[in-house]
CSV table of C-alpha atoms and ligand atoms in Angstrom, one decimal:
chain,number,residue,atom,x,y,z
A,19,MET,CA,-10.9,19.1,11.5
A,20,ARG,CA,-11.4,22.9,11.0
A,21,LEU,CA,-9.1,24.0,8.0
A,22,SER,CA,-8.5,27.4,9.8
A,23,ARG,CA,-6.6,25.0,12.6
A,24,TYR,CA,-5.1,22.3,10.3
A,25,PHE,CA,-1.7,22.1,8.8
A,26,MET,CA,-2.5,21.5,4.7
A,27,PRO,CA,0.1,23.5,2.6
A,28,ILE,CA,-1.5,23.8,-0.9
A,29,LEU,CA,0.5,24.6,-3.6
A,30,LYS,CA,-1.1,27.0,-6.2
A,31,GLU,CA,1.5,26.5,-8.7
A,32,ASN,CA,2.8,23.1,-10.3
A,33,PRO,CA,5.9,22.2,-8.7
A,34,LYS,CA,8.4,21.7,-11.5
A,35,GLU,CA,10.3,18.6,-10.2
A,36,ALA,CA,7.2,16.4,-10.4
A,37,GLU,CA,7.2,14.3,-13.6
A,38,ILE,CA,3.9,12.3,-13.0
A,39,VAL,CA,0.4,13.1,-11.8
A,40,SER,CA,0.5,11.8,-8.9
A,41,HIS,CA,4.1,12.9,-7.7
A,42,ARG,CA,2.3,16.6,-8.8
A,43,LEU,CA,-0.8,16.2,-7.2
A,44,MET,CA,1.0,15.0,-3.6
A,45,LEU,CA,2.9,18.0,-3.6
A,46,ARG,CA,0.1,20.5,-4.5
A,47,ALA,CA,-2.0,18.8,-1.8
A,48,GLY,CA,0.5,19.4,0.8
A,49,MET,CA,0.6,15.5,1.3
A,50,ILE,CA,4.6,15.1,1.2
A,51,ARG,CA,7.5,17.1,1.6
A,52,GLN,CA,11.3,15.9,0.4
A,53,GLN,CA,13.6,16.0,3.1
A,54,SER,CA,16.5,15.1,1.0
A,55,GLN,CA,16.5,12.5,-2.1
A,56,GLY,CA,14.5,9.9,-2.2
A,57,ILE,CA,13.3,10.7,1.8
A,58,TYR,CA,10.1,12.3,2.4
A,59,SER,CA,7.8,13.3,5.4
A,60,TRP,CA,4.2,12.6,5.3
A,61,LEU,CA,2.3,16.1,6.2
A,62,PRO,CA,-1.0,15.7,8.0
A,63,LEU,CA,-3.3,14.8,5.0
A,64,GLY,CA,-0.7,12.4,3.5
A,65,LYS,CA,-0.5,10.6,6.9
A,66,ARG,CA,-4.1,10.4,7.2
A,67,VAL,CA,-4.5,8.2,3.8
A,68,LEU,CA,-1.2,6.7,4.4
A,69,ASP,CA,-2.8,5.2,7.8
A,70,LYS,CA,-6.1,4.3,6.1
A,71,VAL,CA,-4.1,2.2,3.4
A,72,ASN,CA,-2.2,0.5,6.4
A,73,ALA,CA,-5.6,0.1,8.3
A,74,ILE,CA,-6.9,-2.2,5.1
A,75,ILE,CA,-3.4,-3.9,4.9
A,76,ARG,CA,-3.7,-5.1,8.2
A,77,ASP,CA,-7.2,-6.1,8.4
A,78,GLU,CA,-6.5,-8.1,5.5
A,79,GLN,CA,-3.1,-9.9,6.9
A,80,ASN,CA,-5.2,-10.4,10.5
A,81,ARG,CA,-8.0,-12.3,8.5
A,82,ALA,CA,-5.2,-14.1,6.6
A,83,GLY,CA,-3.8,-15.3,9.9
A,84,ALA,CA,-0.7,-13.2,9.9
A,85,ILE,CA,0.4,-12.1,13.3
A,86,GLU,CA,1.8,-8.4,13.5
A,87,LEU,CA,4.7,-7.4,15.3
A,88,SER,CA,7.2,-4.7,15.2
A,89,MET,CA,11.0,-4.8,14.3
A,90,PRO,CA,13.7,-2.2,14.5
A,91,THR,CA,15.1,-0.3,11.4
A,92,LEU,CA,18.5,-0.6,12.3
A,93,GLN,CA,20.0,-4.3,12.4
A,94,SER,CA,23.0,-5.8,13.1
A,95,ALA,CA,25.5,-6.7,10.4
A,96,GLU,CA,26.0,-10.3,11.8
A,97,LEU,CA,22.6,-11.6,11.3
A,98,TRP,CA,23.4,-10.6,7.6
A,99,GLN,CA,26.7,-12.6,7.3
A,100,GLU,CA,24.7,-15.6,8.8
A,101,SER,CA,22.7,-15.5,5.5
A,102,GLY,CA,25.8,-14.4,3.2
A,103,ARG,CA,23.5,-11.6,2.2
A,104,TYR,CA,25.9,-8.8,4.2
A,105,ASP,CA,28.6,-8.7,1.0
A,106,ALA,CA,25.5,-10.3,-1.8
A,107,TYR,CA,23.5,-7.1,-1.3
A,108,GLY,CA,25.5,-4.2,-2.7
A,109,LYS,CA,25.4,-0.5,-2.6
A,110,GLU,CA,21.7,-0.8,-2.1
A,111,MET,CA,22.0,-1.5,1.7
A,112,LEU,CA,22.9,1.6,3.9
A,113,ARG,CA,25.9,0.6,6.0
A,114,ILE,CA,26.1,2.1,9.4
A,115,LYS,CA,28.6,1.9,12.2
A,116,ASP,CA,27.6,2.6,16.2
A,117,ARG,CA,30.4,3.8,18.6
A,118,GLN,CA,31.5,0.8,19.3
A,119,ASP,CA,32.4,0.6,15.8
A,120,ARG,CA,30.1,-2.4,15.2
A,121,PRO,CA,28.8,-2.8,11.6
A,122,MET,CA,25.1,-2.2,11.4
A,123,LEU,CA,22.6,-1.5,8.5
A,124,TYR,CA,19.6,0.1,8.1
A,125,GLY,CA,17.1,-2.7,7.0
A,126,PRO,CA,15.9,-3.0,3.6
A,127,THR,CA,14.2,-6.0,4.3
A,128,ASN,CA,13.8,-8.5,7.2
A,129,GLU,CA,14.0,-12.0,6.2
A,130,GLU,CA,17.5,-12.6,8.7
A,131,MET,CA,16.0,-10.9,11.6
A,132,VAL,CA,12.6,-12.6,11.7
A,133,THR,CA,14.4,-15.7,11.1
A,134,ASP,CA,16.7,-14.9,14.4
A,135,ILE,CA,13.4,-14.4,16.3
A,136,PHE,CA,11.8,-17.4,15.2
A,137,ARG,CA,14.6,-19.6,16.0
A,138,SER,CA,15.2,-18.4,19.2
A,139,SER,CA,12.1,-19.8,20.5
A,140,VAL,CA,10.1,-22.1,18.0
A,141,LYS,CA,11.2,-25.6,18.4
A,142,SER,CA,8.4,-27.9,17.1
A,143,TYR,CA,6.3,-28.4,14.4
A,144,LYS,CA,2.9,-28.1,16.8
A,145,ASP,CA,3.8,-24.0,16.5
A,146,LEU,CA,3.5,-24.1,12.9
A,147,PRO,CA,2.2,-22.9,10.5
A,148,LEU,CA,3.5,-19.2,11.7
A,149,ASN,CA,3.2,-15.8,9.8
A,150,LEU,CA,4.6,-12.6,11.4
A,151,TYR,CA,4.2,-9.6,9.9
A,152,HIS,CA,4.8,-5.8,10.6
A,153,ILE,CA,4.5,-2.3,8.9
A,154,GLN,CA,7.7,-0.7,8.9
A,155,LEU,CA,10.4,1.8,7.4
A,156,LYS,CA,12.7,0.2,5.0
A,157,PHE,CA,15.6,2.0,3.5
A,158,ARG,CA,17.1,1.0,0.0
A,159,ASP,CA,19.9,3.4,-1.6
A,160,GLU,CA,18.2,3.0,-5.4
A,161,ILE,CA,20.0,4.3,-8.0
A,162,ARG,CA,17.1,6.1,-9.4
A,163,PRO,CA,14.6,7.2,-6.5
A,164,ARG,CA,11.8,9.0,-8.7
A,165,PHE,CA,8.0,10.0,-8.5
A,166,GLY,CA,8.1,11.3,-5.2
A,167,THR,CA,7.3,8.1,-3.1
A,168,MET,CA,6.4,5.8,-6.0
A,169,ARG,CA,10.5,4.8,-6.0
A,170,SER,CA,11.8,6.5,-2.6
A,171,ARG,CA,14.8,5.5,-0.8
A,172,GLU,CA,13.2,5.6,2.4
A,173,PHE,CA,10.1,3.6,2.5
A,174,MET,CA,7.2,1.8,4.1
A,175,MET,CA,6.6,-1.9,3.8
A,176,LYS,CA,4.3,-4.3,4.9
A,177,ASP,CA,6.3,-7.3,5.3
A,178,ALA,CA,5.2,-10.8,6.2
A,179,TYR,CA,7.4,-14.0,6.6
A,180,SER,CA,5.6,-17.3,6.9
A,181,PHE,CA,7.3,-20.5,8.4
A,182,ASP,CA,6.3,-24.2,7.7
A,183,LEU,CA,7.3,-27.7,8.4
A,184,THR,CA,7.0,-29.0,4.3
A,185,ARG,CA,6.6,-27.2,1.1
A,186,GLU,CA,2.9,-28.2,0.8
A,187,ALA,CA,2.2,-26.4,3.6
A,188,ALA,CA,4.3,-23.7,2.7
A,189,GLU,CA,2.2,-23.4,-0.5
A,190,HIS,CA,-0.9,-23.1,1.3
A,191,SER,CA,0.8,-20.0,3.2
A,192,TYR,CA,2.0,-18.5,0.0
A,193,ASN,CA,-1.5,-18.9,-1.6
A,194,LYS,CA,-3.5,-17.4,2.2
A,195,MET,CA,-0.8,-14.5,1.1
A,196,PHE,CA,-2.2,-14.6,-2.7
A,197,ALA,CA,-6.2,-14.3,-1.6
A,198,ALA,CA,-5.1,-11.9,1.1
A,199,TYR,CA,-3.2,-9.4,-1.6
A,200,LEU,CA,-6.3,-9.6,-4.1
A,201,ARG,CA,-8.9,-8.5,-1.3
A,202,THR,CA,-6.4,-5.5,0.2
A,203,PHE,CA,-6.1,-4.0,-3.3
A,204,ASP,CA,-9.7,-4.5,-4.4
A,205,ARG,CA,-10.3,-2.8,-1.0
A,206,LEU,CA,-8.3,0.1,-2.1
A,207,GLY,CA,-10.1,0.5,-5.2
A,208,LEU,CA,-7.3,-0.9,-7.2
A,209,ARG,CA,-7.3,-3.7,-10.0
A,210,ALA,CA,-4.1,-5.8,-9.1
A,211,ILE,CA,-2.7,-8.3,-11.5
A,212,PRO,CA,-0.8,-11.2,-9.9
A,213,MET,CA,2.4,-11.9,-12.3
A,214,ARG,CA,4.9,-14.5,-12.4
A,215,ALA,CA,8.2,-12.7,-11.4
A,216,ASP,CA,11.8,-12.9,-11.2
A,217,THR,CA,13.4,-13.1,-7.0
A,218,GLY,CA,16.0,-11.0,-7.3
A,219,PRO,CA,18.3,-10.7,-4.4
A,220,ILE,CA,15.5,-12.1,-2.0
A,221,GLY,CA,15.5,-15.8,-3.8
A,222,GLY,CA,13.7,-18.5,-4.1
A,223,LYS,CA,11.3,-20.5,-6.5
A,224,LEU,CA,7.9,-19.1,-6.6
A,225,SER,CA,7.1,-15.4,-6.9
A,226,HIS,CA,4.3,-13.1,-8.3
A,227,GLU,CA,4.3,-9.4,-8.3
A,228,PHE,CA,0.9,-7.9,-7.8
A,229,ILE,CA,0.7,-4.9,-10.7
A,230,ILE,CA,-1.6,-2.2,-11.5
A,231,LEU,CA,-1.6,-0.8,-14.8
A,232,ALA,CA,-0.6,2.5,-15.4
A,233,ASP,CA,0.9,4.5,-18.5
A,234,THR,CA,3.6,5.9,-15.8
A,235,GLY,CA,4.4,2.3,-14.4
A,236,GLU,CA,8.2,1.4,-14.4
A,237,SER,CA,7.8,-1.9,-15.4
A,238,GLU,CA,6.7,-3.6,-19.0
A,239,VAL,CA,4.0,-6.1,-18.3
A,240,PHE,CA,2.0,-8.5,-20.5
A,241,CYS,CA,-0.9,-10.1,-19.9
A,242,HIS,CA,-4.3,-11.7,-20.7
A,243,LYS,CA,-6.9,-9.0,-21.0
A,244,ASP,CA,-9.3,-11.1,-18.8
A,245,PHE,CA,-7.7,-10.4,-15.7
A,246,VAL,CA,-9.4,-6.9,-15.8
A,247,GLY,CA,-12.8,-8.5,-15.1
A,248,PHE,CA,-12.0,-11.2,-12.7
A,249,ASP,CA,-13.8,-11.8,-9.3
A,250,THR,CA,-11.8,-10.9,-6.3
A,251,PRO,CA,-12.1,-13.5,-3.2
A,252,ASP,CA,-15.2,-12.1,-1.2
A,253,GLU,CA,-15.2,-11.8,2.7
A,254,ARG,CA,-16.4,-15.5,3.2
A,255,THR,CA,-13.0,-16.8,1.7
A,256,ASP,CA,-12.2,-19.6,4.5
A,257,PHE,CA,-8.2,-18.9,4.6
A,258,ASP,CA,-7.7,-22.3,6.3
A,259,SER,CA,-9.4,-24.2,3.6
A,260,VAL,CA,-6.3,-25.8,1.2
A,261,GLU,CA,-8.6,-26.5,-1.6
A,262,GLY,CA,-10.5,-23.2,-1.8
A,263,LEU,CA,-7.5,-21.1,-1.7
A,264,GLN,CA,-5.5,-23.2,-4.3
A,265,ALA,CA,-8.5,-23.0,-6.3
A,266,ILE,CA,-8.1,-19.1,-6.4
A,267,PHE,CA,-4.9,-19.8,-7.1
A,268,ASP,CA,-5.3,-21.5,-9.8
A,269,LYS,CA,-8.0,-19.2,-11.3
A,270,TRP,CA,-5.7,-16.3,-11.1
A,271,THR,CA,-2.7,-17.6,-12.8
A,272,SER,CA,-4.5,-19.4,-15.4
A,273,LEU,CA,-4.0,-16.9,-17.9
A,274,TYR,CA,-0.7,-15.5,-19.1
A,275,ALA,CA,0.7,-12.6,-17.1
A,276,ALA,CA,4.4,-11.6,-16.9
A,277,THR,CA,6.6,-8.7,-16.2
A,278,SER,CA,9.3,-8.4,-18.8
A,279,GLU,CA,11.8,-10.2,-16.6
A,280,MET,CA,9.7,-13.6,-16.8
A,281,HIS,CA,8.5,-12.7,-20.5
A,282,ASP,CA,8.0,-15.6,-22.9
A,283,GLU,CA,7.3,-14.1,-26.1
A,284,ALA,CA,6.0,-17.7,-27.7
A,285,ALA,CA,3.6,-18.3,-24.8
A,286,PHE,CA,2.1,-14.7,-25.0
A,287,ASN,CA,1.5,-14.9,-28.8
A,288,ALA,CA,-0.4,-18.2,-28.1
A,289,VAL,CA,-2.9,-15.9,-26.3
A,290,PRO,CA,-5.2,-14.7,-29.4
A,291,GLU,CA,-4.1,-11.4,-30.6
A,292,GLY,CA,-7.2,-9.7,-29.6
A,293,ASP,CA,-7.0,-10.8,-25.7
A,294,ARG,CA,-3.2,-9.8,-25.2
A,295,LEU,CA,-2.6,-6.4,-22.9
A,296,SER,CA,0.8,-5.3,-23.2
A,297,ALA,CA,1.1,-2.4,-21.3
A,298,ARG,CA,3.2,-0.6,-18.5
A,299,GLY,CA,2.3,-1.4,-14.5
A,300,ILE,CA,3.1,-0.6,-10.9
A,301,GLU,CA,4.3,-3.4,-8.6
A,302,VAL,CA,2.4,-2.7,-5.7
A,303,GLY,CA,3.3,-6.0,-4.2
A,304,HIS,CA,5.8,-9.2,-4.2
A,305,ILE,CA,5.4,-12.1,-2.6
A,306,PHE,CA,8.2,-15.3,-2.6
A,307,TYR,CA,8.5,-18.8,-1.8
A,308,PHE,CA,12.1,-19.6,-0.9
A,309,GLY,CA,12.2,-22.8,0.8
A,310,THR,CA,15.3,-23.1,3.2
A,311,ASN,CA,17.2,-20.6,1.6
A,312,TYR,CA,17.5,-18.8,4.9
A,313,SER,CA,16.5,-21.3,7.5
A,314,GLU,CA,19.0,-24.0,6.4
A,315,PRO,CA,22.3,-21.3,6.8
A,316,MET,CA,20.7,-19.5,9.8
A,317,GLY,CA,19.9,-23.0,11.5
A,318,ALA,CA,16.2,-22.3,11.7
A,319,LYS,CA,14.9,-25.8,12.4
A,320,VAL,CA,11.9,-27.6,14.1
A,321,GLN,CA,11.4,-30.8,15.4
A,322,GLY,CA,8.8,-32.9,13.1
A,323,PRO,CA,6.0,-35.4,14.1
A,324,ASP,CA,8.9,-38.0,12.8
A,325,GLY,CA,11.1,-36.9,15.6
A,326,LYS,CA,13.8,-35.4,13.6
A,327,GLU,CA,15.0,-31.9,12.9
A,328,HIS,CA,13.8,-30.0,9.6
A,329,PHE,CA,14.8,-26.9,8.4
A,330,VAL,CA,11.8,-24.8,7.9
A,331,HIS,CA,10.0,-24.0,4.7
A,332,MET,CA,9.7,-20.0,4.4
A,333,GLY,CA,8.2,-17.5,2.2
A,334,SER,CA,8.3,-13.4,2.3
A,335,TYR,CA,5.3,-11.1,1.2
A,336,GLY,CA,5.8,-7.3,0.9
A,337,ILE,CA,3.5,-4.3,0.0
A,338,GLY,CA,4.5,-1.0,-0.4
A,339,PRO,CA,1.7,1.5,1.5
A,340,THR,CA,3.9,4.6,0.6
A,341,ARG,CA,4.2,3.2,-3.1
A,342,LEU,CA,0.1,2.5,-2.8
A,343,VAL,CA,-1.0,6.4,-2.4
A,344,PRO,CA,0.8,7.4,-5.5
A,345,ALA,CA,-0.6,4.6,-7.4
A,346,ILE,CA,-3.9,4.8,-6.1
A,347,ILE,CA,-3.6,8.6,-7.3
A,348,GLU,CA,-2.3,7.6,-10.9
A,349,ALA,CA,-5.7,5.2,-11.1
A,350,SER,CA,-8.1,7.8,-9.9
A,351,HIS,CA,-7.7,12.1,-10.7
A,352,ASP,CA,-8.9,14.4,-13.0
A,353,ASP,CA,-8.1,18.0,-14.3
A,354,ASN,CA,-8.8,19.0,-11.2
A,355,GLY,CA,-7.3,17.0,-8.6
A,356,ILE,CA,-7.3,13.9,-6.4
A,357,ILE,CA,-10.2,11.5,-6.8
A,358,TRP,CA,-10.5,9.0,-3.7
A,359,PRO,CA,-11.9,6.0,-3.3
A,360,ALA,CA,-13.8,6.2,0.2
A,361,SER,CA,-12.0,3.5,1.6
A,362,VAL,CA,-8.8,5.5,1.9
A,363,ALA,CA,-10.1,8.9,1.6
A,364,PRO,CA,-8.4,11.5,4.0
A,365,PHE,CA,-11.8,12.8,5.0
A,366,ASP,CA,-15.2,11.5,4.2
A,367,ILE,CA,-16.9,14.6,3.5
A,368,VAL,CA,-15.7,18.2,3.5
A,369,VAL,CA,-18.3,21.1,4.5
A,370,ILE,CA,-17.4,24.5,2.6
A,371,ASN,CA,-18.8,27.6,4.1
A,372,MET,CA,-18.7,30.1,1.3
A,373,LYS,CA,-18.8,32.9,3.5
A,374,ALA,CA,-17.4,32.5,6.7
A,375,GLY,CA,-18.0,35.7,9.0
A,376,ASP,CA,-22.0,35.5,7.9
A,377,GLN,CA,-23.9,34.2,10.7
A,378,ALA,CA,-26.5,32.2,8.9
A,379,CYS,CA,-23.7,30.3,7.0
A,380,ASP,CA,-21.7,29.9,10.2
A,381,ASP,CA,-24.6,28.3,12.2
A,382,THR,CA,-25.0,25.8,9.3
A,383,CYS,CA,-21.9,24.8,8.6
A,384,GLU,CA,-21.3,24.5,12.8
A,385,LEU,CA,-24.5,22.4,12.9
A,386,ILE,CA,-23.8,19.6,9.8
A,387,TYR,CA,-19.9,19.8,11.0
A,388,ALA,CA,-21.1,18.9,14.8
A,389,ALA,CA,-23.7,16.3,13.5
A,390,LEU,CA,-21.5,14.7,10.9
A,391,THR,CA,-18.6,14.6,13.5
A,392,LYS,CA,-20.8,13.0,16.2
A,393,ALA,CA,-21.9,10.1,13.7
A,394,GLY,CA,-18.4,8.9,13.3
A,395,LYS,CA,-17.6,10.7,10.0
A,396,ASP,CA,-14.2,11.9,9.3
A,397,VAL,CA,-15.4,15.8,8.8
A,398,LEU,CA,-12.8,18.5,7.3
A,399,TYR,CA,-14.8,22.1,7.9
A,400,ASP,CA,-13.4,24.8,5.5
A,401,ASP,CA,-14.2,27.7,8.0
A,402,THR,CA,-11.2,29.9,6.3
A,403,ASP,CA,-12.2,33.0,4.8
A,404,ASP,CA,-10.4,32.3,1.5
A,405,ARG,CA,-12.8,33.0,-1.7
A,406,ALA,CA,-15.4,31.0,-2.7
A,407,GLY,CA,-13.5,29.9,-5.9
A,408,THR,CA,-10.3,28.5,-3.9
A,409,LYS,CA,-12.4,26.6,-1.7
A,410,PHE,CA,-13.9,24.7,-4.4
A,411,ALA,CA,-10.3,24.3,-5.8
A,412,THR,CA,-9.0,23.3,-2.9
A,413,ALA,CA,-11.7,20.5,-2.5
A,414,ASP,CA,-11.3,19.4,-5.7
A,415,LEU,CA,-7.7,19.3,-5.2
A,416,ILE,CA,-7.5,17.0,-2.5
A,417,GLY,CA,-10.3,14.7,-3.5
A,418,VAL,CA,-12.3,14.0,-0.6
A,419,PRO,CA,-15.5,12.2,-1.9
A,420,VAL,CA,-18.4,14.5,-0.7
A,421,GLN,CA,-18.6,18.3,-0.5
A,422,ILE,CA,-21.3,20.0,1.5
A,423,ILE,CA,-21.3,23.4,0.2
A,424,ALA,CA,-23.5,26.2,2.0
A,425,GLY,CA,-24.0,29.5,0.1
A,426,PRO,CA,-25.8,32.4,1.5
A,427,ARG,CA,-28.9,31.9,-1.0
A,428,ALA,CA,-29.4,28.4,-0.3
A,429,VAL,CA,-28.6,28.7,3.3
A,430,ALA,CA,-31.5,31.6,3.6
A,431,ASN,CA,-33.9,28.8,2.2
A,432,GLY,CA,-32.6,26.2,4.8
A,433,GLU,CA,-30.9,24.5,2.0
A,434,VAL,CA,-26.9,23.6,0.8
A,435,GLU,CA,-25.5,21.8,-2.4
A,436,VAL,CA,-24.2,18.4,-1.9
A,437,LYS,CA,-21.5,17.6,-4.7
A,438,ASP,CA,-20.0,14.1,-5.3
A,439,ARG,CA,-16.2,14.5,-6.2
A,440,LYS,CA,-16.0,11.9,-8.4
A,441,THR,CA,-19.2,12.6,-10.7
A,442,GLY,CA,-19.4,16.0,-10.3
A,443,ALA,CA,-23.0,15.7,-9.8
A,444,ARG,CA,-24.8,18.4,-7.5
A,445,GLU,CA,-27.7,18.3,-5.5
A,446,THR,CA,-29.7,20.9,-3.6
A,447,MET,CA,-31.5,19.6,-0.4
A,448,THR,CA,-32.5,20.6,3.0
A,449,ILE,CA,-29.9,20.9,5.8
A,450,GLU,CA,-31.4,17.9,7.4
A,451,ALA,CA,-31.5,15.9,4.4
A,452,ALA,CA,-27.9,16.6,3.8
A,453,ILE,CA,-27.0,15.5,7.3
A,454,ASN,CA,-29.4,12.2,7.2
A,455,ARG,CA,-27.6,11.3,4.1
A,456,PHE,CA,-24.3,10.6,5.9
A,457,VAL,CA,-26.0,9.4,9.1
A,458,ALA,CA,-26.5,5.7,9.0
B,504,LIG,N1,11.1,-9.3,1.9
B,504,LIG,C1,10.6,-9.1,0.2
B,504,LIG,C2,9.0,-9.5,0.5
B,504,LIG,S1,8.7,-9.0,2.3
B,504,LIG,C3,10.9,-7.7,-0.4
B,504,LIG,O1,11.6,-7.3,0.0
B,504,LIG,N2,10.0,-7.7,-1.7
B,504,LIG,S2,10.0,-6.4,-2.3
B,504,LIG,O2,11.7,-6.1,-2.6
B,504,LIG,O3,9.7,-6.7,-4.0
B,504,LIG,O4,9.3,-5.0,-2.1
B,504,LIG,C4,8.3,-5.1,-1.4
B,504,LIG,C5,7.4,-4.1,-1.7
B,504,LIG,O5,7.9,-3.1,-1.6
B,504,LIG,C6,7.3,-3.8,-3.4
B,504,LIG,O6,6.2,-4.3,-4.0
B,504,LIG,C7,7.1,-2.3,-3.1
B,504,LIG,O7,5.3,-2.4,-3.4
B,504,LIG,C8,7.5,-1.8,-1.9
B,504,LIG,N3,8.9,-1.1,-2.5
B,504,LIG,C9,10.5,-1.6,-2.6
B,504,LIG,N4,11.0,-0.7,-3.1
B,504,LIG,C10,10.4,0.3,-3.1
B,504,LIG,C11,10.8,1.9,-2.9
B,504,LIG,N5,12.1,2.0,-3.6
B,504,LIG,N6,10.1,3.0,-2.9
B,504,LIG,C12,8.3,2.4,-2.5
B,504,LIG,N7,8.2,1.3,-2.4
B,504,LIG,C13,9.1,0.2,-2.8
């Protein structure tokens, strides 16, 4: 992508409305724009990051055996009347009428709709287990939308829904998502700690929130500090192994960890004082097992091996991609801007032409840009005629992991500079060496 032809509206000044660093940096880097309170456009740079986050989420959902579909954002109120949540959900739900005066709503979550899809076609235990997910916009008319896309009214959610014949089978499905979440957050460069959580309006018996520790987090959390060093399940994890996944769950729930709603002071005080971590955190995922809470009122049942009908045991599993992007920034930035983990960086490499219009600089940059693009890298080429200082500041602000800098003096020697955004380390090398470093 040539910056001169791209759309990346950088802000020079710090926006006044931004209270936390991620919101400030997302606005300054031209990643998002607020359209009305708590409702955002994702501009091209932000969209690239969001897409990469979603690709990792999708990859790990698929690995764990979940199957993707797509459900609409607008739902009929009837389904919610069946489950009893239409009246219970309160003002957070945006209620709308269509031209026939039929009550509709903009979905805040999809338990009812997915249960309806399930009951319309699954009739036998032989079709279980089943886990269906989508990555879709939601709307919740939050009392206090704030911090940009961290807590917005319209937001994106990956929501998965599992269906099983028995409680034991449903617990295995829960454990699959539990392990998939640990892997997902790890690949996003985050350390997320599962914590016992309240089930709120979703309801149910068993629930964990996945929390990232951050001073700007909205949740107050209490946990054992050893969680910070725990190993994440690797790619050899067998998601069909009941014992294997139970062992992962047991390990990751063996020490104290709870959000303030579920906090047990006495249990926390039993943790040796030096191991206690009381901090603030960002909830990036939340999983629930709620048994037959929806299948009973909505009549979702299957025939079991005993020939009888059984209400299915369900769970739901949410991740917030539009919250994850600012959460990653909260965890990874410096005074100059964002520092993206390579897995979600909007571009892999930025090529900076320090003197656009200078034949040797232009030729060198074109050569590098073409070679790296051909090798499948996402490359941003700063071919604008801005001052070198402005270009450096922009490259640091948008946080691309590698900068290849071509200035007249180095280029005259057949060389460029390669800068690592995270460490700031700079290395001068030949043009060929710079290309080879990033071409596998
Ligand atoms: N049905 C369940 C799981 S699919 C559910 O709705 N869970 S939730 O309410 O906990 O939301 C799941 C995830 O969505 C949260 O962990 C969070 O990451 C994200 N999320 C929830 N509300 C917002 C919001 N207002 N802004 C941004 N992300 C949000």
